[in-house]
PDB file of C-alpha atoms in Angstrom:
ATOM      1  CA  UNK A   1      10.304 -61.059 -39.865  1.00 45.00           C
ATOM      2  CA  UNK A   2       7.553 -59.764 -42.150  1.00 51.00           C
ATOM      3  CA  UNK A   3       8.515 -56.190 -41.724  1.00 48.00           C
ATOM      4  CA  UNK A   4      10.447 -54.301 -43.970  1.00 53.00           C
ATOM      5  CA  UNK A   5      13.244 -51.901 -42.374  1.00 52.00           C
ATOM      6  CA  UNK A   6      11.080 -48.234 -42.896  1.00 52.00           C
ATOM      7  CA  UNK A   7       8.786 -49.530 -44.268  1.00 51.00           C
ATOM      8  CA  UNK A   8       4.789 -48.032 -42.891  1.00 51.00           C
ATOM      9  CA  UNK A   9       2.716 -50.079 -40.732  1.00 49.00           C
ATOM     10  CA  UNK A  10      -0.732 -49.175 -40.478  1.00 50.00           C
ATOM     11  CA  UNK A  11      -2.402 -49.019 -37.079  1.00 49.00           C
ATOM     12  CA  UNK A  12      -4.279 -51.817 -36.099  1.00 48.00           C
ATOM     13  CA  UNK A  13      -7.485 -51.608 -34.834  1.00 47.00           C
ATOM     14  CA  UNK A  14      -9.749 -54.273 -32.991  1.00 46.00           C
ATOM     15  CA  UNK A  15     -12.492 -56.138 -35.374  1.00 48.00           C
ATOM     16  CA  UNK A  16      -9.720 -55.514 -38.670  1.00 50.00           C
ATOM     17  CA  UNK A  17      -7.206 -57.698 -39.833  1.00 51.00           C
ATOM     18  CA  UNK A  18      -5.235 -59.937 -37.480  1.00 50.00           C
ATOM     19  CA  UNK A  19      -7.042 -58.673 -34.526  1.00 47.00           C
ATOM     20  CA  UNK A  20     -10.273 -59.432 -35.928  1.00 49.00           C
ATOM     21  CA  UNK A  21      -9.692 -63.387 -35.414  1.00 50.00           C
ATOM     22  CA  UNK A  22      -8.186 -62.658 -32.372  1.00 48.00           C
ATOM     23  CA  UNK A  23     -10.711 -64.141 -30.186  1.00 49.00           C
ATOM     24  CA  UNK A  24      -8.858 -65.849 -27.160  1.00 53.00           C
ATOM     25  CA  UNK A  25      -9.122 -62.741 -24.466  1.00 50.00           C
ATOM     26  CA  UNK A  26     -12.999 -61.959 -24.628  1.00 52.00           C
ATOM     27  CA  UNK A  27     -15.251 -62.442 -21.403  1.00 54.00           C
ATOM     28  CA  UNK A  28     -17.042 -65.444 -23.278  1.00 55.00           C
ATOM     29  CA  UNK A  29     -13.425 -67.394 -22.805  1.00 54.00           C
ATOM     30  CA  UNK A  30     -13.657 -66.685 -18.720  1.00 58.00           C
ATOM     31  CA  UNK A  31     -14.854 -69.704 -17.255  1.00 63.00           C
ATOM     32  CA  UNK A  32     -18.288 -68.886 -15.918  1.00 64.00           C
ATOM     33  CA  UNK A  33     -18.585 -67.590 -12.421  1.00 65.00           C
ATOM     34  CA  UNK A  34     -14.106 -67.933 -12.243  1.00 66.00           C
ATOM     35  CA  UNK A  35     -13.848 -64.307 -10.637  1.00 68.00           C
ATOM     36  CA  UNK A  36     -15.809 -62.065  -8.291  1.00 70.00           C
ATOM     37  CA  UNK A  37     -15.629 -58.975 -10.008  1.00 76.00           C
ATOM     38  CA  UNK A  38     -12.777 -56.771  -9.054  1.00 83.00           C
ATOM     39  CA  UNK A  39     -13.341 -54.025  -6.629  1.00 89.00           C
ATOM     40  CA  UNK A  40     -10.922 -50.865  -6.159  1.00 86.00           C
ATOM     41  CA  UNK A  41     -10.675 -47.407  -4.840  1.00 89.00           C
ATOM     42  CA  UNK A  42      -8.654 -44.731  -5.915  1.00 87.00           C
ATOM     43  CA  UNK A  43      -7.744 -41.335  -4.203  1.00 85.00           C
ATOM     44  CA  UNK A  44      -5.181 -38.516  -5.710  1.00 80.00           C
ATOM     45  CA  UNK A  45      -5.715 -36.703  -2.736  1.00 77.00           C
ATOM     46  CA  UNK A  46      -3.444 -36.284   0.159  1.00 76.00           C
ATOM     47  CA  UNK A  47      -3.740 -37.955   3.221  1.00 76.00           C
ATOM     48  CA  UNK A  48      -1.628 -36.860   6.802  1.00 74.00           C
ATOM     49  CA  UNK A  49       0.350 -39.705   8.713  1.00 70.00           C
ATOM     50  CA  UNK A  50       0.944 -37.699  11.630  1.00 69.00           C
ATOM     51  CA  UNK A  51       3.246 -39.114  14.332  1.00 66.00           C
ATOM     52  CA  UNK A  52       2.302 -41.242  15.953  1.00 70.00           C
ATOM     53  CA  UNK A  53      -0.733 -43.593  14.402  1.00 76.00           C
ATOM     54  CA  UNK A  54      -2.295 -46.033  12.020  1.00 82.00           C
ATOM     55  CA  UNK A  55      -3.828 -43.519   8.758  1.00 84.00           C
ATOM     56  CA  UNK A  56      -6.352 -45.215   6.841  1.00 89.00           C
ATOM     57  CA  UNK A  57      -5.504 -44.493   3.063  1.00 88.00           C
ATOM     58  CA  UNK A  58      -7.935 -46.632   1.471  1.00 92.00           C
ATOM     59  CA  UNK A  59     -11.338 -48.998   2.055  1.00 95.00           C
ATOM     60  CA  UNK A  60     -13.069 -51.435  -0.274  1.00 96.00           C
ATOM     61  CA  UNK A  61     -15.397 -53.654   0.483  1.00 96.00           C
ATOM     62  CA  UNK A  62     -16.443 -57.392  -1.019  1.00 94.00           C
ATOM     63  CA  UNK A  63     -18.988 -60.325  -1.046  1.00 93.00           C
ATOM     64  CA  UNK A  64     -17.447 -63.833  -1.406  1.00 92.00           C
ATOM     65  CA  UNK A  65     -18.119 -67.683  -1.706  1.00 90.00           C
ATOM     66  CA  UNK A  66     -14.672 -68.402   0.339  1.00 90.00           C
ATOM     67  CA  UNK A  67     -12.230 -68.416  -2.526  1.00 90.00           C
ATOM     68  CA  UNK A  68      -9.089 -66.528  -2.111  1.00 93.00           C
ATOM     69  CA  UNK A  69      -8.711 -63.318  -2.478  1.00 94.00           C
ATOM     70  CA  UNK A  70      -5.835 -61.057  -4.388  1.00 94.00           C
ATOM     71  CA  UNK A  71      -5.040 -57.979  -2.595  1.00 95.00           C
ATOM     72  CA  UNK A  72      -2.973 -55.065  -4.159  1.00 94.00           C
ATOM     73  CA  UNK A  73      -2.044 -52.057  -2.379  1.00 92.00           C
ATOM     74  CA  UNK A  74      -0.116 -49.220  -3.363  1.00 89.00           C
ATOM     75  CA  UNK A  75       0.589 -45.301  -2.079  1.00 85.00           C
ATOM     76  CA  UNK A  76       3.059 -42.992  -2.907  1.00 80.00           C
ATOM     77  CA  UNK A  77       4.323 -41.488   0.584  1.00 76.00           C
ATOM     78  CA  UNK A  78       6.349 -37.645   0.558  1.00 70.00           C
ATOM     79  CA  UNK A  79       6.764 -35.217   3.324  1.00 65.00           C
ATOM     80  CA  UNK A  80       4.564 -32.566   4.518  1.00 61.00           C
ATOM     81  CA  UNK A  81       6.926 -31.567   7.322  1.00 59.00           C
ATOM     82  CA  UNK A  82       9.941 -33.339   7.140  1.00 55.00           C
ATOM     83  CA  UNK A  83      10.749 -36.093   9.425  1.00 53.00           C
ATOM     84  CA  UNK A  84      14.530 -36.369  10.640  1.00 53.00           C
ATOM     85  CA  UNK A  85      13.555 -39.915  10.370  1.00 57.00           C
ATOM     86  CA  UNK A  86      10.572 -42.044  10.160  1.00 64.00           C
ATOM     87  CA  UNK A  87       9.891 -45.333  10.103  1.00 69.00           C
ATOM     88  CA  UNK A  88       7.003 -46.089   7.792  1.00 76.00           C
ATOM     89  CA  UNK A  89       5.294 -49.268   7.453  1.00 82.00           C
ATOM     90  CA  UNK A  90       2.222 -50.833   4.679  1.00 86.00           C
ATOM     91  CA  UNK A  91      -0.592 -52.583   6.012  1.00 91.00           C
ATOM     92  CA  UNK A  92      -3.482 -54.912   4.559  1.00 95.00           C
ATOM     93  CA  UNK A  93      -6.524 -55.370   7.110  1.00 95.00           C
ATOM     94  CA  UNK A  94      -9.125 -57.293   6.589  1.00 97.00           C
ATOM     95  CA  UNK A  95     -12.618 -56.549   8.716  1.00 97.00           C
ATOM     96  CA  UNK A  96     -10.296 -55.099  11.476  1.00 95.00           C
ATOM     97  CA  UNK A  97      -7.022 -57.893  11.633  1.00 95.00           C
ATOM     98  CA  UNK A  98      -3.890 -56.911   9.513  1.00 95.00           C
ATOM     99  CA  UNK A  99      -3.097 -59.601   7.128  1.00 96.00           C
ATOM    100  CA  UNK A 100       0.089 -57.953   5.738  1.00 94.00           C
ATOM    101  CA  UNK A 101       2.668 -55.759   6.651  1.00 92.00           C
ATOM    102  CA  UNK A 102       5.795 -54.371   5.044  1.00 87.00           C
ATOM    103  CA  UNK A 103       8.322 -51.864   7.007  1.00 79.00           C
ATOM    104  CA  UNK A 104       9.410 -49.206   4.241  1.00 71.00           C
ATOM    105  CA  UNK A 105      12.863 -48.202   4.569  1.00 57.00           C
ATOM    106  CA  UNK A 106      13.887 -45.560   6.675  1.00 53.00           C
ATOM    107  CA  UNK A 107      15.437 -42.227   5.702  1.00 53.00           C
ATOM    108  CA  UNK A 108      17.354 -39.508   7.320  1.00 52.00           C
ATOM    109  CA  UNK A 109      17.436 -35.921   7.180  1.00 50.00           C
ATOM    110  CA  UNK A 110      15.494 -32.893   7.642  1.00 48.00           C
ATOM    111  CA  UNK A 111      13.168 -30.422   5.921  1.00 44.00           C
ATOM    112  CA  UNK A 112      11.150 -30.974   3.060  1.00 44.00           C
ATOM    113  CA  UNK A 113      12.259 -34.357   1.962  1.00 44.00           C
ATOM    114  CA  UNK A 114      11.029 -36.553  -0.942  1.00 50.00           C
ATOM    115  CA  UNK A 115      10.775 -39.942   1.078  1.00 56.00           C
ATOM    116  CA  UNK A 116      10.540 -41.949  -1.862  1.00 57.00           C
ATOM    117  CA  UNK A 117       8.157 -45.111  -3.649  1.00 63.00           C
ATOM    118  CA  UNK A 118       5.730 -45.030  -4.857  1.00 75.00           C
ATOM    119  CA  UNK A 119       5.120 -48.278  -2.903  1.00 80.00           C
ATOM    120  CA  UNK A 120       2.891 -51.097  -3.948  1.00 86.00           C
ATOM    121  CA  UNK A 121       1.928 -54.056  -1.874  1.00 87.00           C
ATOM    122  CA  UNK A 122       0.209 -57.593  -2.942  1.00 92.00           C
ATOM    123  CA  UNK A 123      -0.938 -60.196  -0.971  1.00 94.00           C
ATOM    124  CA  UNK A 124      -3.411 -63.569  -1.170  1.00 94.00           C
ATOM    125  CA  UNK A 125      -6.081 -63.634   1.649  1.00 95.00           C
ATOM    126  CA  UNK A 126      -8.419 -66.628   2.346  1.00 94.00           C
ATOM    127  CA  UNK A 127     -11.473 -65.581   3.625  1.00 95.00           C
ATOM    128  CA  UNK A 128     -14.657 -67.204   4.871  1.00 95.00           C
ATOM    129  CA  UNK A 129     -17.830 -66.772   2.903  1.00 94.00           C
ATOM    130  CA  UNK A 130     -18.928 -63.538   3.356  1.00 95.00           C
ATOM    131  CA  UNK A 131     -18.781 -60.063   3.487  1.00 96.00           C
ATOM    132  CA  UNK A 132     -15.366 -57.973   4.516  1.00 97.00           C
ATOM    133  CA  UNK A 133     -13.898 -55.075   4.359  1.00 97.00           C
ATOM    134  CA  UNK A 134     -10.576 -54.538   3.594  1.00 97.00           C
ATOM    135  CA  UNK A 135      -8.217 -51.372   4.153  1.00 95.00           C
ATOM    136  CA  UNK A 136      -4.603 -49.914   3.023  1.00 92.00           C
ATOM    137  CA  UNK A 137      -3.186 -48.324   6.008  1.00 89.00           C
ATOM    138  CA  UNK A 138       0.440 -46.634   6.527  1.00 84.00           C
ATOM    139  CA  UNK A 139       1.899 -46.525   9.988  1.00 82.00           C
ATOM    140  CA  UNK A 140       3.985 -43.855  11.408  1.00 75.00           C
ATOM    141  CA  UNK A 141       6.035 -45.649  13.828  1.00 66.00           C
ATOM    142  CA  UNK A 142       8.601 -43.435  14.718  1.00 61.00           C
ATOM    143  CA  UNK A 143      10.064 -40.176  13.961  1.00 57.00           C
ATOM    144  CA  UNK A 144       9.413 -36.759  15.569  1.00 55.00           C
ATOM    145  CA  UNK A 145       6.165 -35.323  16.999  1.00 57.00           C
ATOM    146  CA  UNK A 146       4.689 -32.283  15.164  1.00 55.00           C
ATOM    147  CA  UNK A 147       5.950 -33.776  12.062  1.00 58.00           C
ATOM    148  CA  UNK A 148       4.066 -36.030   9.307  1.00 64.00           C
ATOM    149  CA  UNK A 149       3.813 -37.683   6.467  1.00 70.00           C
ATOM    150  CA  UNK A 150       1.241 -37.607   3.627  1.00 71.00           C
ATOM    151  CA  UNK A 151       0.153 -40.463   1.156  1.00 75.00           C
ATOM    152  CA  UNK A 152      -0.999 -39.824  -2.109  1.00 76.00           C
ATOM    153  CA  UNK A 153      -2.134 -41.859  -4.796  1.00 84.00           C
ATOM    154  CA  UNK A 154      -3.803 -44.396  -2.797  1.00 87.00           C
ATOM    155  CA  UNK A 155      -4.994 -47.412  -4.690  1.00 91.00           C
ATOM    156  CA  UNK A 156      -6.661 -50.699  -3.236  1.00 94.00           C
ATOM    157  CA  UNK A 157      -8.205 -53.375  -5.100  1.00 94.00           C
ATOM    158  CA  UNK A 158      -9.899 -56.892  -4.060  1.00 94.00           C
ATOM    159  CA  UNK A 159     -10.735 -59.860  -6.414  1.00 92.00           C
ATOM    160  CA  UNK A 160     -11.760 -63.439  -5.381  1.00 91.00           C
ATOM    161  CA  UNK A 161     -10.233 -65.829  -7.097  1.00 86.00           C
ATOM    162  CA  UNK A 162     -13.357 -69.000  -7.496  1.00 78.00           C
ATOM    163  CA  UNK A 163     -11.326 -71.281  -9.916  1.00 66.00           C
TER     164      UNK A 163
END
């Protein structure tokens, strides 16, 4: 190693140094036309998952040459009213047909309960050329009526993958 135990390491800084020849992870190295540029939505706000119903946490929406596309999800669920039990599930949909789902894991018990995550979700799509619209939605499957969930910190991003 080339460090000395205590010894005082100054703080690097891009464009000084070592890092100024480091020259390997600049947008001039990404192949031309490789990506379609990412697009993502974020919301810190809460949204209700009443009983029974698909909620809509999240929409983003893309233009692409038919490439596939990387599709991260991810919402942090808690409860508003708390279920005795839910059953929660993640879903991708793409222009109106879910491409993904994942069943979170139930939980018992009563009151104001932390259910747990925060959850994320990936998947690859393979659209046509074209526009679409993708969404993050959370399903409240079962549990008890006049009871909900809410999802906060919902995230969704797109990116087309040309190369």
């Amino acid at each position: 190693s080339n460090l000395t135990p205590g010894a005082a390491i100054a703080p690097a800084v891009v464009g000084q140094g070592a890092l100024a020849t480091l020259n390997n992870v600049n947008t001039g190295n990404i192949v031309a036309n490789a990506v379609t540029g990412l697009v993502d939505a974020f919301s810190a706000s809460n949204v209700t998952i009443d009983y029974p119903g698909n909620f809509t946490l999240q929409t983003v929406s893309i233009t692409t040459t038919g490439g596939p596309v990387d599709v991260l999800g991810y919402f942090a669920p808690g409860a508003a009213a708390g279920p005795a039990y839910y059953t929660l599930t993640a879903r991708i949909i793409r222009d109106g047909v879910q491409i993904f789902a994942q069943d979170l894991f139930p939980s018992t018990g009563g009151g104001a309960i932390t259910l747990g995550g925060p959850w994320a979700f990936a998947t690859v799509d393979a659209p046509a050329a074209g526009a679409h619209t993708y969404e993050l939605w959370a399903s409240y499957a079962s549990g008890l009526t006049g009871r909900n969930i809410i999802g906060y910190n919902n995230y969704l991003s797109v990116v087309e993958l040309k190369r």
